[in-house]
Short mmCIF file of C-alpha atoms in Angstrom, two decimals:
data_model
loop_
_atom_site.label_atom_id
_atom_site.label_comp_id
_atom_site.label_asym_id
_atom_site.label_seq_id
_atom_site.Cartn_x
_atom_site.Cartn_y
_atom_site.Cartn_z
CA UNK A 1 103.24 -7.42 -49.71
CA UNK A 2 105.33 -4.44 -50.81
CA UNK A 3 106.76 -4.56 -54.30
CA UNK A 4 108.48 -1.71 -56.12
CA UNK A 5 111.76 -1.22 -57.93
CA UNK A 6 114.36 -3.94 -58.19
CA UNK A 7 115.75 -5.64 -55.12
CA UNK A 8 118.68 -7.97 -54.68
CA UNK A 9 117.26 -9.61 -51.53
CA UNK A 10 113.90 -10.44 -50.01
CA UNK A 11 112.80 -10.29 -46.37
CA UNK A 12 109.75 -12.13 -45.06
CA UNK A 13 108.39 -10.19 -42.07
CA UNK A 14 105.94 -12.31 -40.06
CA UNK A 15 103.53 -10.59 -37.66
CA UNK A 16 101.90 -12.60 -34.87
CA UNK A 17 99.28 -10.40 -33.21
CA UNK A 18 95.49 -10.34 -33.43
CA UNK A 19 95.20 -6.51 -33.59
CA UNK A 20 96.47 -4.54 -36.55
CA UNK A 21 96.82 -1.44 -34.33
CA UNK A 22 98.98 -3.26 -31.76
CA UNK A 23 102.48 -2.25 -30.71
CA UNK A 24 103.60 -5.55 -32.25
CA UNK A 25 102.10 -4.55 -35.60
CA UNK A 26 103.70 -1.11 -35.35
CA UNK A 27 107.09 -2.69 -34.63
CA UNK A 28 106.70 -5.05 -37.58
CA UNK A 29 105.95 -2.14 -39.91
CA UNK A 30 108.94 -0.26 -38.52
CA UNK A 31 111.16 -3.29 -39.16
CA UNK A 32 109.77 -3.63 -42.69
CA UNK A 33 110.52 0.04 -43.40
CA UNK A 34 114.12 -0.34 -42.21
CA UNK A 35 114.58 -3.42 -44.35
CA UNK A 36 113.16 -1.66 -47.40
CA UNK A 37 115.50 1.27 -46.76
CA UNK A 38 118.37 -1.21 -46.75
CA UNK A 39 117.36 -2.49 -50.18
CA UNK A 40 115.19 -5.49 -49.36
CA UNK A 41 111.91 -6.37 -51.03
CA UNK A 42 109.58 -6.96 -48.10
CA UNK A 43 106.88 -9.62 -47.99
CA UNK A 44 104.74 -8.72 -44.96
CA UNK A 45 102.89 -11.77 -43.62
CA UNK A 46 100.26 -10.90 -41.01
CA UNK A 47 99.16 -14.33 -39.80
CA UNK A 48 95.90 -13.15 -38.24
CA UNK A 49 94.94 -10.81 -41.09
CA UNK A 50 95.55 -13.56 -43.64
CA UNK A 51 93.45 -16.02 -41.63
CA UNK A 52 96.17 -18.60 -41.03
CA UNK A 53 94.92 -21.59 -39.01
CA UNK A 54 97.65 -22.66 -36.56
CA UNK A 55 96.01 -25.99 -35.73
CA UNK A 56 97.68 -29.11 -37.08
CA UNK A 57 95.50 -31.26 -39.33
CA UNK A 58 95.73 -34.61 -41.12
CA UNK A 59 96.79 -33.05 -44.42
CA UNK A 60 99.78 -31.35 -42.82
CA UNK A 61 100.88 -33.82 -40.19
CA UNK A 62 104.38 -35.16 -40.91
CA UNK A 63 104.76 -38.56 -42.55
CA UNK A 64 108.07 -39.83 -41.16
CA UNK A 65 108.21 -42.44 -43.90
CA UNK A 66 107.78 -39.94 -46.74
CA UNK A 67 109.70 -36.69 -46.72
CA UNK A 68 108.21 -35.87 -50.15
CA UNK A 69 104.66 -35.76 -48.75
CA UNK A 70 102.48 -33.20 -50.54
CA UNK A 71 101.12 -30.91 -47.85
CA UNK A 72 98.04 -28.70 -48.18
CA UNK A 73 97.89 -25.87 -50.73
CA UNK A 74 97.85 -23.32 -47.92
CA UNK A 75 101.04 -24.71 -46.42
CA UNK A 76 102.78 -24.95 -49.80
CA UNK A 77 102.01 -21.28 -50.42
CA UNK A 78 103.68 -20.37 -47.12
CA UNK A 79 106.62 -22.65 -47.87
CA UNK A 80 107.14 -20.79 -51.14
CA UNK A 81 107.22 -17.45 -49.34
CA UNK A 82 109.93 -18.77 -47.00
CA UNK A 83 111.95 -20.20 -49.89
CA UNK A 84 111.72 -16.87 -51.72
CA UNK A 85 113.11 -14.99 -48.72
CA UNK A 86 116.77 -14.45 -47.91
CA UNK A 87 115.93 -13.43 -44.35
CA UNK A 88 112.93 -14.06 -42.10
CA UNK A 89 111.93 -11.62 -39.35
CA UNK A 90 109.26 -12.70 -36.85
CA UNK A 91 107.66 -10.01 -34.66
CA UNK A 92 105.54 -11.15 -31.73
CA UNK A 93 104.50 -10.51 -28.12
CA UNK A 94 106.25 -12.80 -25.65
CA UNK A 95 103.71 -15.14 -24.02
CA UNK A 96 104.93 -17.33 -21.16
CA UNK A 97 108.55 -16.86 -22.30
CA UNK A 98 107.61 -18.19 -25.72
CA UNK A 99 105.81 -17.22 -28.94
CA UNK A 100 102.01 -16.90 -29.39
CA UNK A 101 100.06 -19.96 -30.50
CA UNK A 102 99.54 -18.66 -34.03
CA UNK A 103 103.30 -18.29 -34.61
CA UNK A 104 104.04 -21.68 -33.05
CA UNK A 105 101.31 -23.24 -35.21
CA UNK A 106 102.75 -21.58 -38.33
CA UNK A 107 106.09 -23.18 -37.54
CA UNK A 108 104.46 -26.54 -36.74
CA UNK A 109 102.48 -26.68 -39.98
CA UNK A 110 104.81 -24.91 -42.42
CA UNK A 111 108.33 -25.65 -41.17
CA UNK A 112 107.51 -29.29 -41.72
CA UNK A 113 109.32 -32.58 -42.23
CA UNK A 114 110.90 -32.83 -45.65
CA UNK A 115 110.78 -29.07 -46.09
CA UNK A 116 112.49 -27.38 -43.15
CA UNK A 117 114.22 -30.46 -41.74
CA UNK A 118 114.71 -34.14 -42.50
CA UNK A 119 117.17 -33.73 -45.39
CA UNK A 120 120.95 -34.02 -45.47
CA UNK A 121 120.99 -30.67 -47.32
CA UNK A 122 118.38 -28.42 -45.68
CA UNK A 123 116.26 -26.39 -48.08
CA UNK A 124 116.52 -23.40 -45.74
CA UNK A 125 120.31 -23.59 -45.44
CA UNK A 126 122.03 -20.23 -45.46
CA UNK A 127 118.98 -18.14 -44.61
CA UNK A 128 119.05 -15.77 -41.64
CA UNK A 129 116.47 -15.22 -38.92
CA UNK A 130 115.62 -12.34 -36.60
CA UNK A 131 113.10 -12.84 -33.80
CA UNK A 132 111.73 -9.57 -32.30
CA UNK A 133 109.85 -10.33 -29.09
CA UNK A 134 107.96 -7.61 -27.19
CA UNK A 135 107.85 -8.20 -23.43
CA UNK A 136 105.96 -6.38 -20.71
CA UNK A 137 108.74 -6.89 -18.18
CA UNK A 138 110.93 -3.90 -17.36
CA UNK A 139 114.58 -3.98 -18.39
CA UNK A 140 115.74 -4.27 -14.76
CA UNK A 141 113.45 -7.19 -13.92
CA UNK A 142 115.57 -10.24 -12.94
CA UNK A 143 113.24 -12.43 -15.05
CA UNK A 144 114.56 -10.82 -18.26
CA UNK A 145 117.90 -12.64 -18.31
CA UNK A 146 116.19 -16.02 -18.05
CA UNK A 147 113.55 -15.02 -20.58
CA UNK A 148 116.22 -14.07 -23.11
CA UNK A 149 118.05 -17.36 -22.50
CA UNK A 150 114.88 -19.43 -22.93
CA UNK A 151 113.97 -17.65 -26.16
CA UNK A 152 117.48 -18.07 -27.56
CA UNK A 153 117.46 -21.79 -26.77
CA UNK A 154 113.97 -22.47 -28.12
CA UNK A 155 114.00 -20.21 -31.17
CA UNK A 156 117.60 -20.16 -32.32
CA UNK A 157 118.85 -23.59 -31.29
CA UNK A 158 115.59 -25.51 -31.27
CA UNK A 159 114.14 -24.13 -34.50
CA UNK A 160 116.32 -21.94 -36.73
CA UNK A 161 119.63 -23.77 -36.48
CA UNK A 162 117.90 -27.15 -36.54
CA UNK A 163 116.40 -26.10 -39.88
CA UNK A 164 119.72 -25.02 -41.38
CA UNK A 165 119.62 -21.25 -40.90
CA UNK A 166 123.13 -19.81 -40.90
CA UNK A 167 122.33 -17.23 -38.23
CA UNK A 168 119.52 -16.60 -35.78
CA UNK A 169 119.23 -13.59 -33.48
CA UNK A 170 116.69 -12.91 -30.74
CA UNK A 171 115.94 -9.25 -30.06
CA UNK A 172 114.07 -8.92 -26.77
CA UNK A 173 112.22 -5.59 -26.49
CA UNK A 174 111.38 -5.01 -22.82
CA UNK A 175 109.18 -2.23 -21.37
CA UNK A 176 106.45 -2.82 -23.95
CA UNK A 177 103.54 -2.28 -21.53
CA UNK A 178 102.05 1.08 -20.53
CA UNK A 179 102.08 -0.15 -16.92
CA UNK A 180 105.61 -1.13 -15.78
CA UNK A 181 105.72 -4.72 -14.56
CA UNK A 182 108.38 -6.60 -12.62
CA UNK A 183 108.78 -9.39 -10.09
CA UNK A 184 110.05 -8.66 -6.61
CA UNK A 185 112.47 -10.89 -4.69
CA UNK A 186 109.57 -13.07 -3.46
CA UNK A 187 108.17 -13.57 -6.95
CA UNK A 188 105.25 -11.18 -6.56
CA UNK A 189 104.18 -9.27 -9.68
CA UNK A 190 104.44 -5.53 -9.15
CA UNK A 191 102.36 -3.45 -11.58
CA UNK A 192 103.01 0.29 -11.62
CA UNK A 193 100.90 3.25 -12.62
CA UNK A 194 100.00 3.87 -16.26
CA UNK A 195 102.72 5.82 -18.03
CA UNK A 196 101.24 8.90 -19.71
CA UNK A 197 102.18 12.09 -21.50
CA UNK A 198 105.80 12.87 -22.32
CA UNK A 199 107.04 9.92 -20.27
CA UNK A 200 104.95 7.53 -22.34
CA UNK A 201 106.13 9.10 -25.59
CA UNK A 202 109.72 8.75 -24.45
CA UNK A 203 109.17 5.11 -23.46
CA UNK A 204 107.82 4.11 -26.86
CA UNK A 205 110.33 6.25 -28.74
CA UNK A 206 113.05 4.29 -26.93
CA UNK A 207 111.39 0.99 -27.82
CA UNK A 208 111.32 2.08 -31.48
CA UNK A 209 114.99 3.02 -31.24
CA UNK A 210 115.90 -0.39 -29.83
CA UNK A 211 113.84 -2.20 -32.48
CA UNK A 212 115.53 -0.23 -35.26
CA UNK A 213 118.92 -1.01 -33.73
CA UNK A 214 118.22 -4.75 -33.77
CA UNK A 215 117.17 -4.59 -37.43
CA UNK A 216 120.12 -2.42 -38.43
CA UNK A 217 122.64 -4.73 -36.73
CA UNK A 218 120.96 -7.68 -38.41
CA UNK A 219 121.20 -5.99 -41.82
CA UNK A 220 124.84 -5.06 -41.21
CA UNK A 221 125.70 -8.65 -40.31
CA UNK A 222 123.89 -9.84 -43.44
CA UNK A 223 125.96 -7.45 -45.56
CA UNK A 224 129.20 -8.75 -44.04
CA UNK A 225 128.11 -12.37 -44.55
CA UNK A 226 127.25 -11.68 -48.21
#
C-alpha cells in the first residue's frame, strides 16, 4: 500500500498473477503510478503475494436468508478496502476469455451477498471499475472482437453493474506474448517466432502506451463525473 501526502480519492489496484516479475505485475504498477500522478492514494492488492485463498468456504458462503451475515475476518478486511476505494482497477491475464481463478474467487468470496449485492441501495453504488486484461492474441486476430465482447458482458454487466458501480470499462491489451499468436480461418493456432531486440522493446513499449491510455481515459472520465 502506498501512502504519502493528502489525497482526495483512493484507488484499489488488484493484481491477479502468481509472479511478481510478470508483465501483469508490471502493468499494475504502471497503472498505480498513473493513478498516483493523477492525485489518487493507491492501495495495491496483490492477491497472490498476500496469500488470498480463492476457494469458497462455509464461513463465507452466502446465506440467502440473512444479508447481515458476518463473514470471515479475511473477507471483512477485503470488503473494507473496497469500501475505502473510489475506484477499483483489476489487472489480470486473460484465461479462456475470462479472469484467473484467484480473481474470480476474490469476487466470489468478497463481493458477497449483503455486501456487494442484495440490497435496495447497493453499498458499492457510485464506484467506478477498470478491468485491464492482458491477452496473448494479436490485435488482428478475429478472436479479439469476441473476447472483448465476452469480457464486457461478464465483467461489466454481470459483475460491476449488478453490484451498483456507476461505470465499468474493460481495457483489453492484446499482443502481450513474446511469441505472436492468432487463429487462422480454420481455427488452428498459429504461433510465430519469439520477438527479440528492438522489435520486442517496441512491442512492450506500445503495450505500456496502451495501458497508460486506458488509465488516463478512465481518470479523465472520473474527473468529469465528479
